[in-house]
Coordinates of C-alpha atoms and ligand atoms in Angstrom, one line a residue:
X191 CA 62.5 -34.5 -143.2
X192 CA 65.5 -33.2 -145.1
X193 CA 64.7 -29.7 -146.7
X194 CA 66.3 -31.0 -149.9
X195 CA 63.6 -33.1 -150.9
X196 CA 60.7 -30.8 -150.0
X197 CA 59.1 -30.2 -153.4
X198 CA 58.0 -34.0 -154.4
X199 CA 56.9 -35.1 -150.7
X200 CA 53.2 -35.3 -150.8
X201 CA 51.2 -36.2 -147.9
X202 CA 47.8 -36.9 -149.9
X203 CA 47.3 -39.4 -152.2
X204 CA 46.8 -38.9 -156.1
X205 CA 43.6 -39.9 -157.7
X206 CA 41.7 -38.2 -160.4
X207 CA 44.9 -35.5 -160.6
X208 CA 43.9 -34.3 -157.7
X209 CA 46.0 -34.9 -154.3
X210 CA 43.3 -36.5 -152.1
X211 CA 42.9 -37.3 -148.7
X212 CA 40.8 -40.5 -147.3
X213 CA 37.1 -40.6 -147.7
X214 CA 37.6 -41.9 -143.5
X215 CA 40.4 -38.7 -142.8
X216 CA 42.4 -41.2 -141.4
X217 CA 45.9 -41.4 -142.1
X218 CA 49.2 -43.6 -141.4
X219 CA 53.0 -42.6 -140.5
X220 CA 56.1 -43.6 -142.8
X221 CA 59.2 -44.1 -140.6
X222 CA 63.2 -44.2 -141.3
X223 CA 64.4 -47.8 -140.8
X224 CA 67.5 -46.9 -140.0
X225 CA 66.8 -44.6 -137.3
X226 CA 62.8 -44.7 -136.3
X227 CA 62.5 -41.4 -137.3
X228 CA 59.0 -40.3 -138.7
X229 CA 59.3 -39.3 -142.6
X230 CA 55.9 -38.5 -143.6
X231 CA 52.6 -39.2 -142.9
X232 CA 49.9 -39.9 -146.1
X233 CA 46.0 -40.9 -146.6
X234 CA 45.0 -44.8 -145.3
X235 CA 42.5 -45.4 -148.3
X236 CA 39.9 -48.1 -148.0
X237 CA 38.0 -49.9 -150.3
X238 CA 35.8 -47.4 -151.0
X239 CA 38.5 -45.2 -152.2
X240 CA 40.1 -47.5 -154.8
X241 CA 36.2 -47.7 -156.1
X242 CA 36.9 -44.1 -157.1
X243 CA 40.3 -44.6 -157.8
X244 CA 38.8 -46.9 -160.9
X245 CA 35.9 -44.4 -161.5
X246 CA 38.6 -42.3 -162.3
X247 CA 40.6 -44.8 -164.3
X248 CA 37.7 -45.6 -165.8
X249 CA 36.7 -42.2 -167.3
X250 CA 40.2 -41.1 -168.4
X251 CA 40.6 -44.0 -170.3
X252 CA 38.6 -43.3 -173.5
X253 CA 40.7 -40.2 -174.0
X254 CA 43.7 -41.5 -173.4
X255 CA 43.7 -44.9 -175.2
X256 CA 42.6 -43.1 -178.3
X257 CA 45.7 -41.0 -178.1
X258 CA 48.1 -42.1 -181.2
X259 CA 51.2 -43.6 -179.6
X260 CA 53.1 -40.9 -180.2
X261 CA 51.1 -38.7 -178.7
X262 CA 51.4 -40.7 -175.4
X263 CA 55.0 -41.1 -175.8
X264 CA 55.1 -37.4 -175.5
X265 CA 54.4 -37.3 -171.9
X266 CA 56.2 -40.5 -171.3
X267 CA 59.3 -38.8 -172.5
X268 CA 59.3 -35.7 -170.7
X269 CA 58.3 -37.7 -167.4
X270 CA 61.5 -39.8 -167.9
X271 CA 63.2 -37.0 -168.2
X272 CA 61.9 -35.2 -164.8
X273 CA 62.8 -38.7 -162.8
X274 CA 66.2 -38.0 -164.1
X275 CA 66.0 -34.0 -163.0
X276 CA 65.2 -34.4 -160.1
X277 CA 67.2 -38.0 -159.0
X278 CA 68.9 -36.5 -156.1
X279 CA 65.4 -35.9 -154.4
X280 CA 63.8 -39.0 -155.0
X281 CA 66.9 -40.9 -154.2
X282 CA 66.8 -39.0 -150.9
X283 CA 63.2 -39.7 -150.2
X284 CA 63.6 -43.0 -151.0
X285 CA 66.5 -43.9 -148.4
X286 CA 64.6 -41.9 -146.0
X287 CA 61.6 -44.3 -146.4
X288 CA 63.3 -47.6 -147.2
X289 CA 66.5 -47.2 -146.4
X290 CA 69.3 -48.0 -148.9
X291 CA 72.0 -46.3 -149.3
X292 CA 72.0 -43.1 -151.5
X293 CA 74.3 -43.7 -154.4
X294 CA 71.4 -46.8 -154.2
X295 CA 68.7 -44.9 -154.0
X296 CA 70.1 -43.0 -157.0
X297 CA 71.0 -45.9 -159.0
X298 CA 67.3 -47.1 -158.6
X299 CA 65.6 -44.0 -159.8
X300 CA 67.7 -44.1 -162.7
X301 CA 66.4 -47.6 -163.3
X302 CA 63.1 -46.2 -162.5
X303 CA 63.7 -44.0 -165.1
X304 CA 64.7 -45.7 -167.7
X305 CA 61.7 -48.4 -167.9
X306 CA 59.4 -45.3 -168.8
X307 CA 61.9 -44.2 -171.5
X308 CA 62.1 -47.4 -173.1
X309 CA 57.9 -47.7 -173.0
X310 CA 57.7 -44.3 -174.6
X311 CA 59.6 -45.8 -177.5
X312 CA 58.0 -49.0 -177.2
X313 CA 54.3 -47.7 -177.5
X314 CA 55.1 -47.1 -181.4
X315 CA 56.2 -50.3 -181.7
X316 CA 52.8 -52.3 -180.9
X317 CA 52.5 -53.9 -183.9
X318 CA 49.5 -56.5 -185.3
X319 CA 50.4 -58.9 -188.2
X320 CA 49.3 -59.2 -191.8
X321 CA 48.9 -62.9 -191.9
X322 CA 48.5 -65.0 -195.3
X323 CA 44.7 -65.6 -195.7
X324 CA 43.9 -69.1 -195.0
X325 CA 40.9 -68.8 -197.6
X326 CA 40.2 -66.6 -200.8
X327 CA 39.0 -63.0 -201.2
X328 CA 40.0 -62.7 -197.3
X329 CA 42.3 -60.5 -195.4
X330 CA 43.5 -61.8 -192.1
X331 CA 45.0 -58.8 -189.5
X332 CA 45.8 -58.5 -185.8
X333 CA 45.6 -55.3 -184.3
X334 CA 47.1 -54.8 -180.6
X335 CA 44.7 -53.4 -178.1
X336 CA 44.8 -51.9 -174.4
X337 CA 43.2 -53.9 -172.3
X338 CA 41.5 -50.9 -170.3
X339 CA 41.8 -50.2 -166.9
X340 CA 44.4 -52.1 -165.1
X341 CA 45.9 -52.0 -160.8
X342 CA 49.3 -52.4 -160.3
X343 CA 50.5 -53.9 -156.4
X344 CA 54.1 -53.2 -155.8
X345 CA 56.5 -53.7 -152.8
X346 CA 58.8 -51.7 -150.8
X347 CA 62.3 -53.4 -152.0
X348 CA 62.1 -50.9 -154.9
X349 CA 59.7 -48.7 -154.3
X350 CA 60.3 -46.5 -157.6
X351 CA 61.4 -49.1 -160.3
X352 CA 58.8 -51.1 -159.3
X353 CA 56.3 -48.3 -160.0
X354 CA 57.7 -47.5 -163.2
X355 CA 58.0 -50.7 -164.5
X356 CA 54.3 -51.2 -164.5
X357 CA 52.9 -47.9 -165.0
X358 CA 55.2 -47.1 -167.5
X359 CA 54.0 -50.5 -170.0
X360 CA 50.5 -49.6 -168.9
X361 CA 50.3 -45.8 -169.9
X362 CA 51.9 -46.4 -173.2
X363 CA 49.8 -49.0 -174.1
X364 CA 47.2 -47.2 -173.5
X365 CA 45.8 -48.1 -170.3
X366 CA 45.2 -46.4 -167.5
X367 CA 46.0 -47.9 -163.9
X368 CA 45.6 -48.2 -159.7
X369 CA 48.6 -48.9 -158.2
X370 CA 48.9 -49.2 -154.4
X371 CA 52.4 -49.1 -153.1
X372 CA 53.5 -50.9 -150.2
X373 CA 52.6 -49.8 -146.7
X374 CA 56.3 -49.3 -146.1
X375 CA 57.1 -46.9 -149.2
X376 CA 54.1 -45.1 -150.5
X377 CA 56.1 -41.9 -150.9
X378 CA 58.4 -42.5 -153.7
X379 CA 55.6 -43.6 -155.8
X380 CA 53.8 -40.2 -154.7
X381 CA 56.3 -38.3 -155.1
X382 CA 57.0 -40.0 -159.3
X383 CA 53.0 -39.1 -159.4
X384 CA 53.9 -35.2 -158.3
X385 CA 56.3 -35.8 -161.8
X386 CA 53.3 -37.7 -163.9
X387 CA 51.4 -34.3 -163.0
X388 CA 54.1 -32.0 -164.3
X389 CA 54.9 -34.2 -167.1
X390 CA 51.3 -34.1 -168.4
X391 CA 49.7 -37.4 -168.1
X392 CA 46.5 -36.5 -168.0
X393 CA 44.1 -36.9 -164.7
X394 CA 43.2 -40.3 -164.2
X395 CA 45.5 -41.9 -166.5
X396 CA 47.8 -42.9 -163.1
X397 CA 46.0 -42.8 -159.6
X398 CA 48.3 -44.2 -156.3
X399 CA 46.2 -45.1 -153.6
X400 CA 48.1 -45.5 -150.2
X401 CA 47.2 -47.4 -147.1
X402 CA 48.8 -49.8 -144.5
X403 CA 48.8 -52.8 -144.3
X404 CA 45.9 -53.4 -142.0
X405 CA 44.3 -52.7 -145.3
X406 CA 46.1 -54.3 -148.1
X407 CA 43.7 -57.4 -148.3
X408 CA 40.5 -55.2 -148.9
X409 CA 42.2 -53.5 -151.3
X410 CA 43.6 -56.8 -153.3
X411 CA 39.9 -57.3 -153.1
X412 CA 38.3 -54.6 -154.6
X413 CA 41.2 -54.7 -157.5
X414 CA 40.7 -57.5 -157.9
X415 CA 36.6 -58.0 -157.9
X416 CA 36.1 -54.8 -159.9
X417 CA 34.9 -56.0 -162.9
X418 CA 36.0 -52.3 -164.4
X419 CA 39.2 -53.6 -164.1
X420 CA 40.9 -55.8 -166.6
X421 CA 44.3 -56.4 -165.1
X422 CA 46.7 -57.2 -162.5
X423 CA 50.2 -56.5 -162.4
X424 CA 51.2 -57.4 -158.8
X425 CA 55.1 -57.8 -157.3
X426 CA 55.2 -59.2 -154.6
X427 CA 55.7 -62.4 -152.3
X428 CA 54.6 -65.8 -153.5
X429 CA 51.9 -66.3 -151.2
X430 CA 50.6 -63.4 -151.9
X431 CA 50.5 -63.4 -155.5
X432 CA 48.9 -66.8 -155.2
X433 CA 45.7 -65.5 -153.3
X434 CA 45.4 -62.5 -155.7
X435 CA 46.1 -65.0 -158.8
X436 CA 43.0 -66.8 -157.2
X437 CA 41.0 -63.7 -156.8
X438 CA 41.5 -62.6 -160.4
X439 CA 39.9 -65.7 -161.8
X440 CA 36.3 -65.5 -160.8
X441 CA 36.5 -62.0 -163.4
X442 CA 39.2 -63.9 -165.9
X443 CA 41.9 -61.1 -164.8
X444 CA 44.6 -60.8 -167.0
X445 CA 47.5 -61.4 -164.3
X446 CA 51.8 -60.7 -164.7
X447 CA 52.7 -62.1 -161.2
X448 CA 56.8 -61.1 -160.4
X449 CA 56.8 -63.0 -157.2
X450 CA 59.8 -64.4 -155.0
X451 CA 62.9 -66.2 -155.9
X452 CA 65.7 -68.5 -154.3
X453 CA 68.5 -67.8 -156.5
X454 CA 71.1 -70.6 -157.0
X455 CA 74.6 -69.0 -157.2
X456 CA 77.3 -71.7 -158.7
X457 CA 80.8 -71.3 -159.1
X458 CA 82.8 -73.5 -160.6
X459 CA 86.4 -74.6 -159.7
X460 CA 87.0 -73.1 -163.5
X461 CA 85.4 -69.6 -162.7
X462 CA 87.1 -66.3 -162.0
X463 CA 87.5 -66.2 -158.6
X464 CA 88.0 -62.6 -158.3
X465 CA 84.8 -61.6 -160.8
X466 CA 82.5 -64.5 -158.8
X467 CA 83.6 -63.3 -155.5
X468 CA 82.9 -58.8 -156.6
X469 CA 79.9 -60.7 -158.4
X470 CA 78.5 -62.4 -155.4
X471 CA 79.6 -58.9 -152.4
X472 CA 77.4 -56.8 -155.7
X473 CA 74.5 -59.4 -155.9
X474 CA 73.7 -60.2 -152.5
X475 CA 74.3 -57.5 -150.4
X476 CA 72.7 -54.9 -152.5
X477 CA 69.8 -53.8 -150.9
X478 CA 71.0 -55.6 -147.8
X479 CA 69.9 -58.7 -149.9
X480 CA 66.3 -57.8 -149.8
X481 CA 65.9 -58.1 -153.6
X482 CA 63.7 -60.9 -155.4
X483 CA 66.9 -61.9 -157.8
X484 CA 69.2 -62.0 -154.8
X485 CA 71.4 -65.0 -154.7
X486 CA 69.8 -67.1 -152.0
X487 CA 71.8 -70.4 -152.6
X488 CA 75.6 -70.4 -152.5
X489 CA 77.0 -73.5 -154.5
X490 CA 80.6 -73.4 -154.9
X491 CA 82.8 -76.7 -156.2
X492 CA 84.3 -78.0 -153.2
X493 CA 87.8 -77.7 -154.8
X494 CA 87.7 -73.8 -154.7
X495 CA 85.4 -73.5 -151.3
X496 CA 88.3 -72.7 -149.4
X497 CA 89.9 -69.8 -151.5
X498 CA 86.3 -68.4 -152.4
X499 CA 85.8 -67.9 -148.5
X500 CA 89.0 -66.2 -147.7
X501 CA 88.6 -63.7 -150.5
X502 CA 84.6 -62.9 -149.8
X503 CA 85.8 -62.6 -146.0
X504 CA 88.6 -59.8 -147.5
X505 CA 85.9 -58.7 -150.2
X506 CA 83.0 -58.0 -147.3
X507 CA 85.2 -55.9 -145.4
X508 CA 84.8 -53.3 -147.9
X509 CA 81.0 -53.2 -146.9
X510 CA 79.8 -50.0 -144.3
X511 CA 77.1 -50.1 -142.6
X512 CA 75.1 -47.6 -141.7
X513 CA 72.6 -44.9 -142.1
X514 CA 72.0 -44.3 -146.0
X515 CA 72.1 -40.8 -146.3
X516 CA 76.3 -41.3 -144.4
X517 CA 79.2 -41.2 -146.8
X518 CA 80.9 -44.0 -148.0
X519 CA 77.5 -46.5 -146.3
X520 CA 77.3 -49.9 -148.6
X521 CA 74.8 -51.6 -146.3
X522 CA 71.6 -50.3 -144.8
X523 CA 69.0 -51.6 -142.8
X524 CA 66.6 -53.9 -143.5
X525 CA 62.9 -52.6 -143.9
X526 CA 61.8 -53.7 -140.1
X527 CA 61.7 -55.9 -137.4
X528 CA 60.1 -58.7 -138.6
X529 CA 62.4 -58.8 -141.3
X530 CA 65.1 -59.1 -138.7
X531 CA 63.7 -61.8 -136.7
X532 CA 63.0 -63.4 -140.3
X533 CA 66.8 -63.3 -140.6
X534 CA 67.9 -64.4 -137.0
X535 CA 65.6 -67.5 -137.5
X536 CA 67.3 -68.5 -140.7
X537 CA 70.7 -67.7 -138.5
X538 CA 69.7 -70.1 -135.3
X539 CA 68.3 -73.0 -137.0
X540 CA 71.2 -73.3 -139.5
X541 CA 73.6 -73.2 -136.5
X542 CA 71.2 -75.7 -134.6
X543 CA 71.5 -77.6 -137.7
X544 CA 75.3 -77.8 -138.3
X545 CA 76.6 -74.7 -140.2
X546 CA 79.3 -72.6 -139.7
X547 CA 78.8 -69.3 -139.0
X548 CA 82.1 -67.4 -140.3
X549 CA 81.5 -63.7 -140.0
X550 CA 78.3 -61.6 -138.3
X551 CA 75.5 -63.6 -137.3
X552 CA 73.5 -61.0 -135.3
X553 CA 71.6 -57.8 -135.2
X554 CA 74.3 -54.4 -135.3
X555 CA 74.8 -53.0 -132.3
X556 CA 73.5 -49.5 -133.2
X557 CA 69.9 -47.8 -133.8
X558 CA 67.6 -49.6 -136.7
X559 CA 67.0 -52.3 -138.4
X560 CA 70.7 -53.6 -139.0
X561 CA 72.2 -56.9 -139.4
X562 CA 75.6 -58.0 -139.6
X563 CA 76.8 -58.9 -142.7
X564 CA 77.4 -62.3 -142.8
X565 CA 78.7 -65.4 -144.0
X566 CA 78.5 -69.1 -143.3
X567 CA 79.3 -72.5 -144.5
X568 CA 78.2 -75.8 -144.2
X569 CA 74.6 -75.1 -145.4
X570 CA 72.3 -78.4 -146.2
X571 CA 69.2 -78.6 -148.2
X572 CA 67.0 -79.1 -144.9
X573 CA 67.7 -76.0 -143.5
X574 CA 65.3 -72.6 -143.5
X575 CA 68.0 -70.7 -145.7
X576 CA 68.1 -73.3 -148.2
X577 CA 64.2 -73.7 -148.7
X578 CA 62.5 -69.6 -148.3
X579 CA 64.1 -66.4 -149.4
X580 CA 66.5 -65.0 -146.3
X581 CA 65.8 -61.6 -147.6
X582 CA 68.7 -59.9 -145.7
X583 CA 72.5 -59.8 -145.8
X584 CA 73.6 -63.6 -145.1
X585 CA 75.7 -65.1 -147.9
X586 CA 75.0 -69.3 -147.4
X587 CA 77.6 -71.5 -149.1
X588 CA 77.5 -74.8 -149.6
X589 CA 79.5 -77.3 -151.7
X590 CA 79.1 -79.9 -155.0
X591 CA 81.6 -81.9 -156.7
X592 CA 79.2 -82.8 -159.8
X593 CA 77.6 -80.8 -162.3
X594 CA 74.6 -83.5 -162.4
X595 CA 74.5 -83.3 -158.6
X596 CA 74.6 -79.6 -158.3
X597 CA 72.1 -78.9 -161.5
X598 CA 69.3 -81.1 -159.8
X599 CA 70.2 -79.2 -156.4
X600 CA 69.4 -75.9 -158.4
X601 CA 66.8 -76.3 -159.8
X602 CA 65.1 -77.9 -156.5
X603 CA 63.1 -75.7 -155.6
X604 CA 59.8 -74.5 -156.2
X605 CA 61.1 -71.6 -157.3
X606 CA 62.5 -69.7 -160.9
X607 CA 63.4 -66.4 -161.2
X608 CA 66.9 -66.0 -161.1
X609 CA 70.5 -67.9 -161.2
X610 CA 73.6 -67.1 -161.4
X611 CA 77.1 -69.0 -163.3
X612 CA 80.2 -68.7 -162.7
X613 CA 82.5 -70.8 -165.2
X614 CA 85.4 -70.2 -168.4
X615 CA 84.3 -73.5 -169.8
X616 CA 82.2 -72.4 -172.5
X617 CA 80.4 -75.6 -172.9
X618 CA 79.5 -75.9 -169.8
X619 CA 78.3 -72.5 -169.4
X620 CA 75.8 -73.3 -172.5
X621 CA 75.2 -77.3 -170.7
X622 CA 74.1 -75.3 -167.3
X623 CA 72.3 -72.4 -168.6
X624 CA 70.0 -74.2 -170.1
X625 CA 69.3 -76.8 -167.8
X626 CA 68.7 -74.3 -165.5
X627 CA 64.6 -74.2 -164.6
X628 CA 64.9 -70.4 -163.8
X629 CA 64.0 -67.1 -166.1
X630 CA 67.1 -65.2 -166.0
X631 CA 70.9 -66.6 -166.2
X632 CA 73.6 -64.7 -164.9
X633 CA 76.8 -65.9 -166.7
X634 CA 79.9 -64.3 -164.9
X635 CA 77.9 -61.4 -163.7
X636 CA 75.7 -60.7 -160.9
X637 CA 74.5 -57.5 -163.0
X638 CA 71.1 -59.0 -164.6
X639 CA 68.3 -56.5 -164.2
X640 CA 67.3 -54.0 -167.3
X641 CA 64.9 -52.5 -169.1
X642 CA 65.5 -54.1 -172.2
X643 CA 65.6 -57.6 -171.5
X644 CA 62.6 -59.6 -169.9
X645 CA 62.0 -60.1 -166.3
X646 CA 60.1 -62.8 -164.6
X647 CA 60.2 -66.2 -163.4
X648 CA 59.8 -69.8 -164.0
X649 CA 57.1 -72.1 -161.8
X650 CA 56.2 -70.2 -158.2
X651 CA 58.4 -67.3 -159.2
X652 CA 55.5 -65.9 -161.0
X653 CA 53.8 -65.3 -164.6
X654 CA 54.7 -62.9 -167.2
X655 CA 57.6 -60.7 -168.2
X656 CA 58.2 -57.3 -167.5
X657 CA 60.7 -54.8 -169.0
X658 CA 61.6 -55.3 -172.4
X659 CA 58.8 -55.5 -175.5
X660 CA 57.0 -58.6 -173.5
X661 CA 56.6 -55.9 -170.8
X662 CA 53.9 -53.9 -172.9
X663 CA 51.9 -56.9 -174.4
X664 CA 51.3 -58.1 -171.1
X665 CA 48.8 -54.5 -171.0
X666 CA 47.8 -55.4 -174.4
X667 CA 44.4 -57.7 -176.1
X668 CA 45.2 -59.0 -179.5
X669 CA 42.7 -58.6 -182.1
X670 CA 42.3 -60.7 -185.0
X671 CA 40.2 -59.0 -187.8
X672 CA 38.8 -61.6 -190.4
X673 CA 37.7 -59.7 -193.5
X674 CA 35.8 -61.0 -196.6
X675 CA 36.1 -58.4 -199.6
X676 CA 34.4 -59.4 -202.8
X677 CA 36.2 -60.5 -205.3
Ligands
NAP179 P1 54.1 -58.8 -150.0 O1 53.8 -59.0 -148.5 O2 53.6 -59.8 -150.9 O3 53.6 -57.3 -150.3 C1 53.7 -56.8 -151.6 C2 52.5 -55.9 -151.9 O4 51.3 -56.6 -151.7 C3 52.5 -54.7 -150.8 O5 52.0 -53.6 -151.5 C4 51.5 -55.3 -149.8 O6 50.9 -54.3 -149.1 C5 50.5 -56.0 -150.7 N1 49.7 -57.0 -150.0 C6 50.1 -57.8 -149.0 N2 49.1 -58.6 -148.7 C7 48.1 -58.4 -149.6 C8 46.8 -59.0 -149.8 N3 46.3 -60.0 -149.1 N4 46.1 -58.6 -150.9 C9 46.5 -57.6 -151.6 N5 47.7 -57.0 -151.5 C10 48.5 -57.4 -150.4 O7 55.7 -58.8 -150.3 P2 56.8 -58.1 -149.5 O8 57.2 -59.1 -148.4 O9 56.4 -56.8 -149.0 O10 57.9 -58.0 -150.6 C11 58.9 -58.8 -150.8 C12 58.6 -59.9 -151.8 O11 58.5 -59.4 -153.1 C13 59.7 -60.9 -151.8 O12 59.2 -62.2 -151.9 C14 60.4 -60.6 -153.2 O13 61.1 -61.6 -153.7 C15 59.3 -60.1 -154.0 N6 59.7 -59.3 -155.1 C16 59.7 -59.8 -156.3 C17 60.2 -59.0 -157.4 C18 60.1 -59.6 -158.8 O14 60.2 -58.9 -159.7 N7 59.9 -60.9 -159.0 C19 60.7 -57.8 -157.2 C20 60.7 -57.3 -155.9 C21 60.2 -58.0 -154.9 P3 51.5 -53.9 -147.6 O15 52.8 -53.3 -147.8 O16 50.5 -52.9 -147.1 O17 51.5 -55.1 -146.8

């Protein structure tokens, strides 16, 4: 581990304000992905740790909900302002775990960031309604509630924002929460819990319990069983948020569920080929296209498929790829091996099934987890690419020559969280977007993730919005107060 980012490692986990180990001692190893090496090593919790991870929850909550919301936005604020302070080290402890490239890694914990800033403001903003009386010598109100103790599930593709984005809703609300990070990245959310502390969230308010995978199921469990707890806020995969969905129904869990995508990506003959093409190398190959929004789908009008290939070919030799923490890297690793055996099956059976394959194809020939970038043609609606999430640097084009045609291809999928638009036809830009079944629209950008506009998807894509003021009612009960007054 790099001496740089000493001061927020933590090799306990954070429960109660204090920086526990397991109630078993046992513990689990964080490695590099792009080089194998060990990074850390932190506490593999069981159930009956996340039972005391909601005690905890559980008695800090009084305190803390009856806070004004100013007085919660205090701490808010100053812990935004310590994820900014100290960027370079959790952007460095966050390529060493997942392995993105710095400037990435940076970029991320400024997003991270800026979800609790906005919250902080938010929190004052919780309004109820004063609502005409529907009956004399009456007054009807709502009030806006916390809904208690909530768990938050997150996943290693952004292993700060992702942390942020729920906590940050939850504490200003007024709850308090669990959250158990992925098995891959517990130690960026550790290390924004080592800037909680400092910021003066009180104990108990945020607890991260940490564990691998072998036991992510019990610990979905007991979140989800507890009847302490009054809501999940899980990201994740689809089939995953789908047993934990079921699980939270035999207690009526609230549930937001950001789940998996399989992003169309149009361009029409009318676009900007140049912003479509920067649009497309930015959108999918961030992250080494492990993101949920990433453009899965290529759909380009047949009359321009030609000239959009030869400029992404020129465009993707701009990418590097490498080790995150190297100078000038674009493209890291993906997050293991199974993700690149994920990726060489999509590969092999589009090839067995027709496709072209027009740059990369295979694993790097270095250390890690690297692919090729990649690019191929040809792709058909039977193939693996076009039906699940690749999740990895593979840009798939296919082509339509009708909008009809290529709206119902879109949106034929069992999936709805993101699309993207490429057009100067301003009616059709308004025609598409809206027949798109999908909860964000990218119109001539690939840029579509902030704080202050909702997140989430359509059908399988999940349920719920984060970011934005959605993101805090979805930690929030509405109270309706019915009031007779004499007359
Ligand atoms: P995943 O397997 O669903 O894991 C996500 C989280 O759930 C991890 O913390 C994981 O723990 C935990 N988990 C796994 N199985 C569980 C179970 N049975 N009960 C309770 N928790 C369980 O997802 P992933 O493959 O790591 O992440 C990639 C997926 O997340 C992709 O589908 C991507 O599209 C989606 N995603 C969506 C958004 C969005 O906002 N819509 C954002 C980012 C990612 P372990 O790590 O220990 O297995």
């Amino acid at each position: 581990m790099k001496s740089n980012h000493q001061t927020l490692l933590r090799d306990r986990a954070y429960v109660g304000g204090e920086w526990v180990a397991s109630l078993s001692g046992e513990t689990f190893e964080v490695r590099n992905p792009a080089t194998g090496e060990l990074v850390g090593t932190v506490p593999h919790m069981s159930a009956e740790d996340v039972e005391h991870a909601i005690t905890s929850a559980q008695r800090a909550f009084d305190e803390w909900s009856e806070r004004t919301a100013t007085e919660r936005a205090g701490p808010l604020r100053k812990w935004a302002r310590l994820i900014v302070d100290h960027a370079d080290e959790l952007a460095a402890i966050l390529t060493s775990e997942q392995g993105k490239p710095l400037s990435d890694a940076k970029n991320e914990v400024i997003f991270a960031a800026s979800f609790v800033e906005w919250f902080a403001e938010e929190a004052r903003r919780t309004y109820g309604d004063t609502i005409p009386a529907a009956r004399r010598n009456m007054s009807f109100t709502t009030v806006k509630e916390p809904i208690g103790v909530t768990a938050g599930i997150t996943p290693w593709n952004l292993p700060s924002a992702m942390v942020t984005r729920k906590a940050a809703p939850a504490l200003a609300a007024g709850c308090t929460m669990v959250l158990k990070p992925a098995e891959h990245t517990p130690l960026s959310a550790l290390a924004l819990c080592a800037l909680a502390e400092r910021a003066g969230i009180p104990p108990g308010v945020l607890n991260v319990v940490t564990a691998d995978r072998s036991a992510a199921e019990a610990i979905g469990r007991t979140l989800t069983s507890s009847e302490a707890v009054g809501k999940l806020s899980f990201t994740g995969s689809t089939s995953v948020g789908k047993i934990l969905s079921a699980q939270c129904a035999a207690t009526m869990k609230r549930v937001s569920l950001e789940l998996g995508g399989n992003s169309p990506f149009i361009v029409f003959a009318d676009a900007d080929l140049d912003v479509a093409v920067s649009s497309a190398l930015f959108a999918k190959f961030r992250n080494a296209g492990q993101t949920c929004i990433a453009p899965n789908r290529f759909l380009v009008e047949a009359s321009v498929h030609d000239e959009f290939v030869a400029r992404m070919l020129k465009a993707m030799e701009s990418l590097k790829l490498g080790d995150g923490t190297e100078a000038g890297v674009t493209l890291g690793p993906v997050i293991s091996e199974e993700a690149l055996r994920k990726i060489e099956r999509h590969v092999e059976n589009a090839l067995e099934l027709g496709a072209s394959l027009l740059a990369g194809g295979k694993r790097a020939q270095r250390k890690g987890n690297f692919f090729e970038p990649t690019l191929m043609s040809g792709i058909t609606e039977s193939m693996a690419m076009s039906c699940e999430e690749t999740f990895g640097p593979v840009l798939a084009l296919a082509t339509f020559s009708d909008e009809r045609e290529l709206i119902a291809r879109a949106n034929a999928t069992r999936m709805g969280l993101a699309s993207y638009l490429f057009s100067r036809d301003a009616s059709r830009i308004y025609r598409v977007s809206r027949a798109l079944h999908a909860g964000i629209v990218g119109i001539n950008t690939g840029m579509i993730a902030t704080e202050v506009a909702p997140f989430g998807g359509y059908k399988e894509s999940g349920v719920g919005r984060e970011g934005a003021r959605e993101g805090i009612d979805e930690f929030m009960e509405t109270k309706f107060l019915c009031q007779a007054f004499s007359a």
